Coordinates of C-alpha atoms and ligand atoms in Angstrom, one line a residue:
X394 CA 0.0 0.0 0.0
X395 CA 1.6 3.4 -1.1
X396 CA -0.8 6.0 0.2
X397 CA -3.4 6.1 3.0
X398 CA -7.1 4.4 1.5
X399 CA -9.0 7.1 3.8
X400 CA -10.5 9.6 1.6
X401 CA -11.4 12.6 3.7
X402 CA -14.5 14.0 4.5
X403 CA -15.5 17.2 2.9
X404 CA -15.6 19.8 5.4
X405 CA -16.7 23.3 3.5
X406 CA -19.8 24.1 5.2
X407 CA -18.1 23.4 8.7
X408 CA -15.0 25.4 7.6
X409 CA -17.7 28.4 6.6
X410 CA -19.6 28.2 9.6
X411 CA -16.1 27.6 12.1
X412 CA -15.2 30.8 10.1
X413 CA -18.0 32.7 11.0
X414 CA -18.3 31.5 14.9
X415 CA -14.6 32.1 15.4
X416 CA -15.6 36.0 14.5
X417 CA -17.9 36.0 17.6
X418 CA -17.3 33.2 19.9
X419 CA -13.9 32.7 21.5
X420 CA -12.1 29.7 19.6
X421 CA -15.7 29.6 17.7
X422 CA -16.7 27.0 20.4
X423 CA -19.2 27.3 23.3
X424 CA -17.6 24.2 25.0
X425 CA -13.3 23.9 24.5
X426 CA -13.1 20.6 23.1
X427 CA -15.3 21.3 20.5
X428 CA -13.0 23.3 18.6
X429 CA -10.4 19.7 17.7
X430 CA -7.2 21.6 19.1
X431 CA -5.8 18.1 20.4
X432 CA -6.2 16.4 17.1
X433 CA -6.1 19.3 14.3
X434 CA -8.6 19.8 11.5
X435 CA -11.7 21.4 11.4
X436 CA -14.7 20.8 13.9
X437 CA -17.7 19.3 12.3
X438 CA -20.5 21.4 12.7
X439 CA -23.7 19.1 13.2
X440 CA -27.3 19.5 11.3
X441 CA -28.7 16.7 12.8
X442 CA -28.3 13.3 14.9
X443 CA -30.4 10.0 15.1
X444 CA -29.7 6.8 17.1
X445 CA -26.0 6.2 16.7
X446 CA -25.2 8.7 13.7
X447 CA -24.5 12.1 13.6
X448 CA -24.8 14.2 10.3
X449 CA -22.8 17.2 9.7
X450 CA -23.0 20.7 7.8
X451 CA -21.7 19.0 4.1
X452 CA -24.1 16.0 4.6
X453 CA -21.3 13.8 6.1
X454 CA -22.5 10.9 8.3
X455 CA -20.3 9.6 11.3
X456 CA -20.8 7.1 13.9
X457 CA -21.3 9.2 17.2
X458 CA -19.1 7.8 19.9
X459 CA -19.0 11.1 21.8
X460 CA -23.0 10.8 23.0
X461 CA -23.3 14.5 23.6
X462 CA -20.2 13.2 26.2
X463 CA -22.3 11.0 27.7
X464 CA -26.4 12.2 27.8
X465 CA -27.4 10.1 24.8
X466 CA -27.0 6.8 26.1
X467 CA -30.3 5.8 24.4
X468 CA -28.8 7.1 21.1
X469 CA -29.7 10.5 19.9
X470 CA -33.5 11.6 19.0
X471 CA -34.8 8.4 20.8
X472 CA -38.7 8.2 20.3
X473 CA -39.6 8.2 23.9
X474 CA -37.1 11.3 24.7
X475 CA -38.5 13.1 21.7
X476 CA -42.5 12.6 22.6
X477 CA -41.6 13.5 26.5
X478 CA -40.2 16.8 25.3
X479 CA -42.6 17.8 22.8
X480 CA -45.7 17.0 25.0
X481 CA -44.0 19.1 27.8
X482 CA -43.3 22.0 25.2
X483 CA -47.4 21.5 24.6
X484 CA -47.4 23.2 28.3
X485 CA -44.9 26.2 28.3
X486 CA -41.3 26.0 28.7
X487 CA -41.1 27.4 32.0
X488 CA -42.5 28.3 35.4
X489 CA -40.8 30.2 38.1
X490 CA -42.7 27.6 40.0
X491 CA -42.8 23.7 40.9
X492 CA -44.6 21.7 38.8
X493 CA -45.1 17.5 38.9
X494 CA -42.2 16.9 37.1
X495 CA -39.5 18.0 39.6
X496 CA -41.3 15.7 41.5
X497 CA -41.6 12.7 39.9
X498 CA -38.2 12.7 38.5
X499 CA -36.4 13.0 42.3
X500 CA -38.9 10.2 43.2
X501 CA -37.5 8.0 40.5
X502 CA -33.5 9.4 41.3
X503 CA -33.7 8.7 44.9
X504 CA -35.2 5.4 44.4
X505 CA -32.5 4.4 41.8
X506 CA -29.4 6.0 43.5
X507 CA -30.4 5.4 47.5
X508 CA -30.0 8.8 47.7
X509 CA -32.7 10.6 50.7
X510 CA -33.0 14.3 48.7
X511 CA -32.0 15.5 46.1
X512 CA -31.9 19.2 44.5
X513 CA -32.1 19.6 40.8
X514 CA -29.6 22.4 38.6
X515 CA -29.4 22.9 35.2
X516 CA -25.5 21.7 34.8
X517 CA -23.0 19.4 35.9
X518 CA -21.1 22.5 36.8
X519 CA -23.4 23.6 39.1
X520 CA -24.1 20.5 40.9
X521 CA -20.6 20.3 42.3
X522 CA -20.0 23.9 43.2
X523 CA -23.0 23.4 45.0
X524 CA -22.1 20.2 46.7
X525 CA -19.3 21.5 48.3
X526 CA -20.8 24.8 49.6
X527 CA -23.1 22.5 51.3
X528 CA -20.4 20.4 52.3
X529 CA -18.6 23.1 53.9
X530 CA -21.6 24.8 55.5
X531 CA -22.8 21.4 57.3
X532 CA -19.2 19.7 58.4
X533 CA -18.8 23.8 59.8
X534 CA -22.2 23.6 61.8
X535 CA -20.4 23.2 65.1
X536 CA -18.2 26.2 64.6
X537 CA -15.0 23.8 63.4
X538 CA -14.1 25.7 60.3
X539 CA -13.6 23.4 57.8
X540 CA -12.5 25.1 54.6
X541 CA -10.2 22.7 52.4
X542 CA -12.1 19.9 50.0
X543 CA -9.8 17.1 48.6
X544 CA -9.7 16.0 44.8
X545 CA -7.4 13.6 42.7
X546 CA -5.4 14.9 39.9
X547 CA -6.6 14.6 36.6
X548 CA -10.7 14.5 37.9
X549 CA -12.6 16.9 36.1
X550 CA -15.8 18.2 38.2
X551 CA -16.7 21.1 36.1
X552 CA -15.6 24.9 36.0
X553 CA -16.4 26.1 39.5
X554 CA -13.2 28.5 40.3
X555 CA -12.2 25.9 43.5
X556 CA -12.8 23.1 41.1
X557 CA -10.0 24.1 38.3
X558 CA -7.3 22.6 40.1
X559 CA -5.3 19.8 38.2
X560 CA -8.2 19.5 36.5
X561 CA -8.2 16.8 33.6
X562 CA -9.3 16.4 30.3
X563 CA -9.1 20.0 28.2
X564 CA -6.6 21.0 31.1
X565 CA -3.6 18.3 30.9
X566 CA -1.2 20.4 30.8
X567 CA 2.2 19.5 32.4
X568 CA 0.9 20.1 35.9
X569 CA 3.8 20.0 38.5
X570 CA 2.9 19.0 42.0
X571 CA 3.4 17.0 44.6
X572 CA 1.1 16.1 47.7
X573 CA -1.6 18.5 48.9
X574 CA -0.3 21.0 46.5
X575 CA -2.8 23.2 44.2
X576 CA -2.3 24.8 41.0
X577 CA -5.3 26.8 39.7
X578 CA -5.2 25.0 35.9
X579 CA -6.8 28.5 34.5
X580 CA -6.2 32.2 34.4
X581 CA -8.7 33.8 36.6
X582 CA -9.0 31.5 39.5
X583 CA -7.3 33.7 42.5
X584 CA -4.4 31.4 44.5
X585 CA -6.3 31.9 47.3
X586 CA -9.0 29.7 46.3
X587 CA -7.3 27.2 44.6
X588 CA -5.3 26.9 48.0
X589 CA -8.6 25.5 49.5
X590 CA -8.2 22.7 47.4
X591 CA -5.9 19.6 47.8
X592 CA -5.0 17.4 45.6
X593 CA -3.7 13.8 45.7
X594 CA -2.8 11.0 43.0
X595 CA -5.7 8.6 42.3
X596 CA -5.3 5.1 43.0
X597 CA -3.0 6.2 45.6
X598 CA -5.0 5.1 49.5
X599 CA -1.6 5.7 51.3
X600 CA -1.2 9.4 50.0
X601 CA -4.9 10.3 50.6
X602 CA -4.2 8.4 54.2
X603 CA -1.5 10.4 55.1
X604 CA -3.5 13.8 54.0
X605 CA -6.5 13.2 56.1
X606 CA -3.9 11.9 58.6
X607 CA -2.3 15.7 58.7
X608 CA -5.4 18.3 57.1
X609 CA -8.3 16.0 58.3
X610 CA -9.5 18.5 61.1
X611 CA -9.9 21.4 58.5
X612 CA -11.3 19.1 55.6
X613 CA -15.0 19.4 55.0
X614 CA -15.3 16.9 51.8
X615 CA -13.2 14.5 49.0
X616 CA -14.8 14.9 45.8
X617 CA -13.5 12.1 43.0
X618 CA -15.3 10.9 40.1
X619 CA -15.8 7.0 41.0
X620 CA -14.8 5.9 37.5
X621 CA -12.6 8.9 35.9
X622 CA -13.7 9.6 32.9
X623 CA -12.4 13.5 32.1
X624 CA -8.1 11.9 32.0
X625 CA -9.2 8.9 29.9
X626 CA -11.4 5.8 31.7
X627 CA -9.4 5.3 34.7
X628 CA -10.7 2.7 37.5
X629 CA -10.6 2.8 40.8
X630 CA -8.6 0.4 42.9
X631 CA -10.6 -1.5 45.9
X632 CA -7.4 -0.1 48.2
X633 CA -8.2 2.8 47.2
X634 CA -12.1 3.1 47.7
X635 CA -11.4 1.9 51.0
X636 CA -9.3 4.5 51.7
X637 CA -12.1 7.3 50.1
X638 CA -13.9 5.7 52.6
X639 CA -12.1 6.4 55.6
X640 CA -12.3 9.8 55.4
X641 CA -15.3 9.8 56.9
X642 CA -13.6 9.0 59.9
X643 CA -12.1 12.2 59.7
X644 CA -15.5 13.8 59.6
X645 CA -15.2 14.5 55.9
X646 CA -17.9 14.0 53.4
X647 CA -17.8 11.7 50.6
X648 CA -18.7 13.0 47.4
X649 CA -19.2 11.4 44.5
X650 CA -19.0 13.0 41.4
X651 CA -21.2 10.8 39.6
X652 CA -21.8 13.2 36.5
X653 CA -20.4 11.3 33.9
X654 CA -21.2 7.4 35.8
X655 CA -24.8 8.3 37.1
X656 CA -26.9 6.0 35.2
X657 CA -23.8 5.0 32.5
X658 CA -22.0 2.3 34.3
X659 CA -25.8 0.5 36.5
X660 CA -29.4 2.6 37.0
X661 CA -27.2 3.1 40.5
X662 CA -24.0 4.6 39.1
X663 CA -20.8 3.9 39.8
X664 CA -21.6 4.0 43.3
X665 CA -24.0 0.6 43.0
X666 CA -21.8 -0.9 40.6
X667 CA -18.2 -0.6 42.4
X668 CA -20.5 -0.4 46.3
X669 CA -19.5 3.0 47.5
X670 CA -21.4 4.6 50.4
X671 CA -21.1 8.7 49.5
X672 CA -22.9 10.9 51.6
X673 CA -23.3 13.3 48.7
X674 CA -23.6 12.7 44.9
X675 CA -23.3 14.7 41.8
X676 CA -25.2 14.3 38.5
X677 CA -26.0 15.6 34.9
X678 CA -25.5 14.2 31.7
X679 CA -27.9 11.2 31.2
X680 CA -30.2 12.7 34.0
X681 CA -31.7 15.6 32.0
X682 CA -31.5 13.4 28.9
X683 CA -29.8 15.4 26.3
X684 CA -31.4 18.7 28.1
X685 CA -29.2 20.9 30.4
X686 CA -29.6 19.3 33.8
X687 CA -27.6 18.7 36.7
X688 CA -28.6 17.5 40.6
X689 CA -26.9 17.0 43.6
X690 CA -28.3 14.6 46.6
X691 CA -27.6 12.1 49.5
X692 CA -27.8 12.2 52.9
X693 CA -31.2 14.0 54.6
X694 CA -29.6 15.3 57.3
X695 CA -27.0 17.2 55.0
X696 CA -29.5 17.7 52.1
X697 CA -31.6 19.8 55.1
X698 CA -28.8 22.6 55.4
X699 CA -29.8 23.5 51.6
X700 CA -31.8 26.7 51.4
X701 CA -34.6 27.6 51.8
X702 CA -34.8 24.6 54.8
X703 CA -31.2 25.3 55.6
X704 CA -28.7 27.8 55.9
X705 CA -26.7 27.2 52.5
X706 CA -28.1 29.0 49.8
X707 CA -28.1 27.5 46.5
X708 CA -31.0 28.5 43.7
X709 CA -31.4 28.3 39.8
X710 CA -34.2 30.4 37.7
X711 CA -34.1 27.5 34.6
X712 CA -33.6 24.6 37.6
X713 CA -36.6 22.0 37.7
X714 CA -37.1 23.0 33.9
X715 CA -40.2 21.4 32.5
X716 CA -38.6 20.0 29.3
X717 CA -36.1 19.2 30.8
X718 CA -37.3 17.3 34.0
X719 CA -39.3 15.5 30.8
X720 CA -36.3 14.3 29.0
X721 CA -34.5 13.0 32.0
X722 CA -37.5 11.2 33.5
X723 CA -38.8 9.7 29.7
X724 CA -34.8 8.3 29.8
X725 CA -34.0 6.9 33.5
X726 CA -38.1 5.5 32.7
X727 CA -36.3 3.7 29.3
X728 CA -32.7 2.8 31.3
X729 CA -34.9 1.1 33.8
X730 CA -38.0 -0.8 31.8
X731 CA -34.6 -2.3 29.8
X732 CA -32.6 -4.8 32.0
X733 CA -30.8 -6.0 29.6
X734 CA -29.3 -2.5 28.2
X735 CA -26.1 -2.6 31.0
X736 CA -25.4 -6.0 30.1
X737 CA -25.3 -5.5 26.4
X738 CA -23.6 -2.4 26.7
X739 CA -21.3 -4.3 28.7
X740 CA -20.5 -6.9 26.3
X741 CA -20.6 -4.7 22.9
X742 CA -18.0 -1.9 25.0
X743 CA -15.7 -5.2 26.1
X744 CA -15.5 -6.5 22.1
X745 CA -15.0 -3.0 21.0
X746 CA -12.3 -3.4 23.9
X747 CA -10.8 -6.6 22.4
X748 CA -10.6 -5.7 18.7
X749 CA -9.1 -2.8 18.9
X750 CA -6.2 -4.9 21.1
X751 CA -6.1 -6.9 18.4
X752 CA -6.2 -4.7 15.8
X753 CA -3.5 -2.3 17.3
X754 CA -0.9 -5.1 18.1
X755 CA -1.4 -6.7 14.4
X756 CA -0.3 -2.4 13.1
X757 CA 2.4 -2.6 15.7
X758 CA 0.9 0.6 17.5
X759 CA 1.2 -0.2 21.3
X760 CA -2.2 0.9 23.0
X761 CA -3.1 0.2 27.0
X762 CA -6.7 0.1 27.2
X763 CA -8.9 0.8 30.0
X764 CA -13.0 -0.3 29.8
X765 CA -15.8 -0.2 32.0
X766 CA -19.3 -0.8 30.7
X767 CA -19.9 1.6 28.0
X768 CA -17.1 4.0 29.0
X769 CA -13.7 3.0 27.4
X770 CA -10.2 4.5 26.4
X771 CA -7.4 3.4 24.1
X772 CA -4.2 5.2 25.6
X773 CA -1.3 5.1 22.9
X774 CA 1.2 3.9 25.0
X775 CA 2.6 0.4 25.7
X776 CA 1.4 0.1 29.3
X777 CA 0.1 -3.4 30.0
X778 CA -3.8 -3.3 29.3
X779 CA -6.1 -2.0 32.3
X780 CA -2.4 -1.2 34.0
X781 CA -3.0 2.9 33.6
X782 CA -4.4 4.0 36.9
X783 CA -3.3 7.5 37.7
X784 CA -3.0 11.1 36.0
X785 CA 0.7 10.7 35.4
X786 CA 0.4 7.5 33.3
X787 CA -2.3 8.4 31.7
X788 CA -0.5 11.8 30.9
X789 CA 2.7 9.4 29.1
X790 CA 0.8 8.7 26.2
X791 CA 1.6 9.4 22.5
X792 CA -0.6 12.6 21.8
X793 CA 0.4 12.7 18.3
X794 CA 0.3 8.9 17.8
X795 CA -3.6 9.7 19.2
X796 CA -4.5 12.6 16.7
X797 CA -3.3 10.9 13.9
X798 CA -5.3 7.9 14.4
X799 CA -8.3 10.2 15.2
X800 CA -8.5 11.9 11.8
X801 CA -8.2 8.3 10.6
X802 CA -11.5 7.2 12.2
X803 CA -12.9 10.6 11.4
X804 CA -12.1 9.8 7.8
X805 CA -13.9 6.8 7.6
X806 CA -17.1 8.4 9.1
X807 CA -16.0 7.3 12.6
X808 CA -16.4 10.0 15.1
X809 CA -14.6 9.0 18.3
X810 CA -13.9 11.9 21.4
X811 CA -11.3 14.4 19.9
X812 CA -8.3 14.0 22.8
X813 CA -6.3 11.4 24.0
X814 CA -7.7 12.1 27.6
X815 CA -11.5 11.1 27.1
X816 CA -13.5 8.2 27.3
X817 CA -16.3 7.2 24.2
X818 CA -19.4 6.1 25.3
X819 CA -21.2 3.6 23.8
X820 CA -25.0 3.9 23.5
X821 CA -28.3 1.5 23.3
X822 CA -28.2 2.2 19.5
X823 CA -24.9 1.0 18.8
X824 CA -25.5 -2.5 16.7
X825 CA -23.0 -5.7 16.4
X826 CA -22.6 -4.0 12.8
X827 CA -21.8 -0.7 13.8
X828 CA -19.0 -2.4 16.1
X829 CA -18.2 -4.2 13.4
X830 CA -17.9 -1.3 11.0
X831 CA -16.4 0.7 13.4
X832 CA -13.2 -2.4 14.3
X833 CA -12.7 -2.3 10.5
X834 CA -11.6 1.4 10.4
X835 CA -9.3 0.8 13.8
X836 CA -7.7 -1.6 11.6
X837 CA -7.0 0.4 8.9
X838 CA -6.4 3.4 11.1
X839 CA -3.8 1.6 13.6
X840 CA -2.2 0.4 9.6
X841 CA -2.3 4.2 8.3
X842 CA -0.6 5.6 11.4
X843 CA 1.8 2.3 11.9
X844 CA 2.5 3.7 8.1
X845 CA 3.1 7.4 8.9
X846 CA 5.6 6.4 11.7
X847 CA 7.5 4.5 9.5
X848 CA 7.8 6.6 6.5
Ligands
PLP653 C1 -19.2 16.7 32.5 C2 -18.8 16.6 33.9 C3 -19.0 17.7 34.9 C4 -19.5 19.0 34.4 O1 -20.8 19.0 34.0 P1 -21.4 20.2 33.0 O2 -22.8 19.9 32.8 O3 -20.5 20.2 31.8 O4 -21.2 21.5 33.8 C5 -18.7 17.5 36.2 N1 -18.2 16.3 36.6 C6 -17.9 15.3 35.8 C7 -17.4 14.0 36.3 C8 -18.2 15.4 34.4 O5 -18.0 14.4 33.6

């Protein structure tokens, strides 16, 4: 073979319309990895998406692995979604008031998760910053001052000032560091308030032993993302979720940042799946649906400090939105009348898993992957497979040896998460011949970039 057999997409609309929102957007994005600056090229603009496919500006087709990062587990404009939302929209888009819907929906999420209460936002964001003001206002309820949180390096929870520390994802940057250190990973976000924030390694129980050990008294919650998903799929260790678990001891709360797992990995999370015991969770994503949601719940007793029945204010004009609270109840309804939806997710994300192993080793390209239900990354590296557990390996991996392979898939109509440090998601309406088709490309991607290496 002399030349690459991938003929590229055409891209002109996208390019016109990148053009134009580059004039009056910054980066021509609303969200930064939108805008392909890990892999190169131009961003395709999307018209329109159904089940697994997305469609693009020039009329391109692609097979979504991105899922909206992680909302469309049902595949995009599922029937069920789209009649929720358009009977809603019959009603007005919008209240200023509570309606049955904000009901129902945290009736069916604290059922499902365990959790006691739970408060409804309109982003993931905004369910974390919020968690942790509450977090700080009850563990300081008996005049003990606790003002530090605790979160691992590499976990993304959203753009909350305290929050963009070592933050994953977009933000991999070469972060120095050691123990208990904090680097705000953005301009803007004062030293003072990223000081508040401690980090540790994940995976690592004796480093987070030895911080609650020293900070303990002045630490009023660890927030960590049960299965990372924002530095590549990385899974927790049991040492180490016993050691999250101590810190209660310390008179911490847990908190799960179950944004990207809630509802992904079991109907309970992450939590259910791996048997953590937070006393706060986070979620968005797959609970709104495809809609901007976001909630935050667990304990009553801590829930209760949350205004206007507590003392920590928290509030949202758009929260409890009717269309919405529609889309996420019309999906956790379809997650849950469909046991076998985990299970096959499961299996289809494990043989996606295997042949791209296979396909990789027969190119020569070393790859170390990582998988969990539908969540699953390839790191290009030559780590032993389901070995990377931790910011800093994940952070050794071939970047370029990444993008090239990207634009590969993305040349074949494959559309698989734009940076090395992401997970893809497979969804319910992913078929054994969309794996099939999509194992065929690896192959002659993993060839193409074996190819460009060589020549
Ligand atoms: C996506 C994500 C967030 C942020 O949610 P937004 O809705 O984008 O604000 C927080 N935590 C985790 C684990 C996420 O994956």
């Amino acid at each position: 073979m002399t030349s690459t057999p991938l003929s590229p997409t055409p891209t002109a609309q996208s390019e016109a319309l990148f053009a134009r929102a580059r004039a009056v957007t910054p980066g021509g994005v609303n969200s930064p990895v939108r805008a392909f600056r890990s892999v190169g090229g131009t961003p395709r603009f999307i018209r329109e998406a159904h089940g697994a496919y997305l469609t693009d500006a020039d009329g391109a087709r692609y097979l979504d692995y991105i899922g909206s990062w992680g909302p469309m587990i049902l595949g995009h404009d599922h029937p069920a979604v789209r009649e929720a939302v358009a009977g809603a929209l019959q009603g007005g888009t919008s209240f200023g008031a509570p309606s049955w819907r904000e009901v129902e929906l945290a009736e069916l999420v604290t059922r499902l998760t365990g959790a006691d209460k739970v408060r409804f936002t309109s982003s993931g964001t905004e369910a974390t910053m919020s968690a942790l003001r509450l977090a700080r206002g009850f563990t300081s309820q008996h005049g003990t001052g606790r003002k530090f949180i605790v979160k691992f390096r590499g976990n993304y929870h959203g753009h909350a000032d305290g929050l963009l520390v070592e933050a994953g994802s977009g933000l991999m940057t070469n972060a120095a560091g050691h123990l208990g250190t904090s680097a705000p990973s953005s301009a803007g976000v004062p030293e003072e308030y990223a000081a508040l924030t401690l980090v540790c390694e994940y995976n690592d129980p004796a480093a987070l032993d030895t911080l609650m050990e020293l900070r303990g008294h002045e630490i009023a919650a660890v927030i960590f993302e049960p299965v990372v998903g924002n530095a590549g799929v990385l899974i927790p260790t049991p040492d180490f979720l016993a050691a999250l678990h101590r810190v209660k001891e310390a008179g911490a709360l847990l908190i799960a940042d179950e944004v990207m797992t809630g509802f992904r990995l079991s109907l309970s999370g992450a939590s259910g799946l791996l048997g953590i015991r937070p006393d706060l969770s986070c979620w968005g994503k797959i609970i709104g649906g495809g809609l901007p949601v976001g909630a935050y719940g667990g304990r009553a007793d801590v829930m209760e400090f949350v205004s206007p029945q507590g003392p920590v204010y928290q509030a949202g004009t758009l929260s409890g939105n009717p269309l919405a609270m529609a889309a996420g109840l019309a999906t956790l309804r379809a997650l849950e009348a469909d046991p076998d939806i985990y299970p096959r997710l499961e299996s289809y994300t494990s043989r996606l898993a295997q042949g791209l192993k296979d396909a990789a080793r027969d190119a020569g390209i070393p790859i170390s992957v990582n998988q969990i239900g539908s969540m699953l990354t390839a790191f290009h590296q030559d780590a032993p497979h389901g070995s990377v557990g931790n910011y800093t390996q994940a952070a050794r991996s071939d970047t370029a040896a990444f993008a090239a392979w990207f634009q590969a898939m993305l040349g074949q109509g494959i559309y698989w998460a734009p940076s090395q440090f992401e997970s893809i998601f497979v969804s319910g309406a992913h078929t054994v011949s969309e794996l099939d088709a999509t194992l065929e490309a690896a192959r002659h991607a993993y060839r193409s970039v074996s190819e460009g290496a060589s020549s």
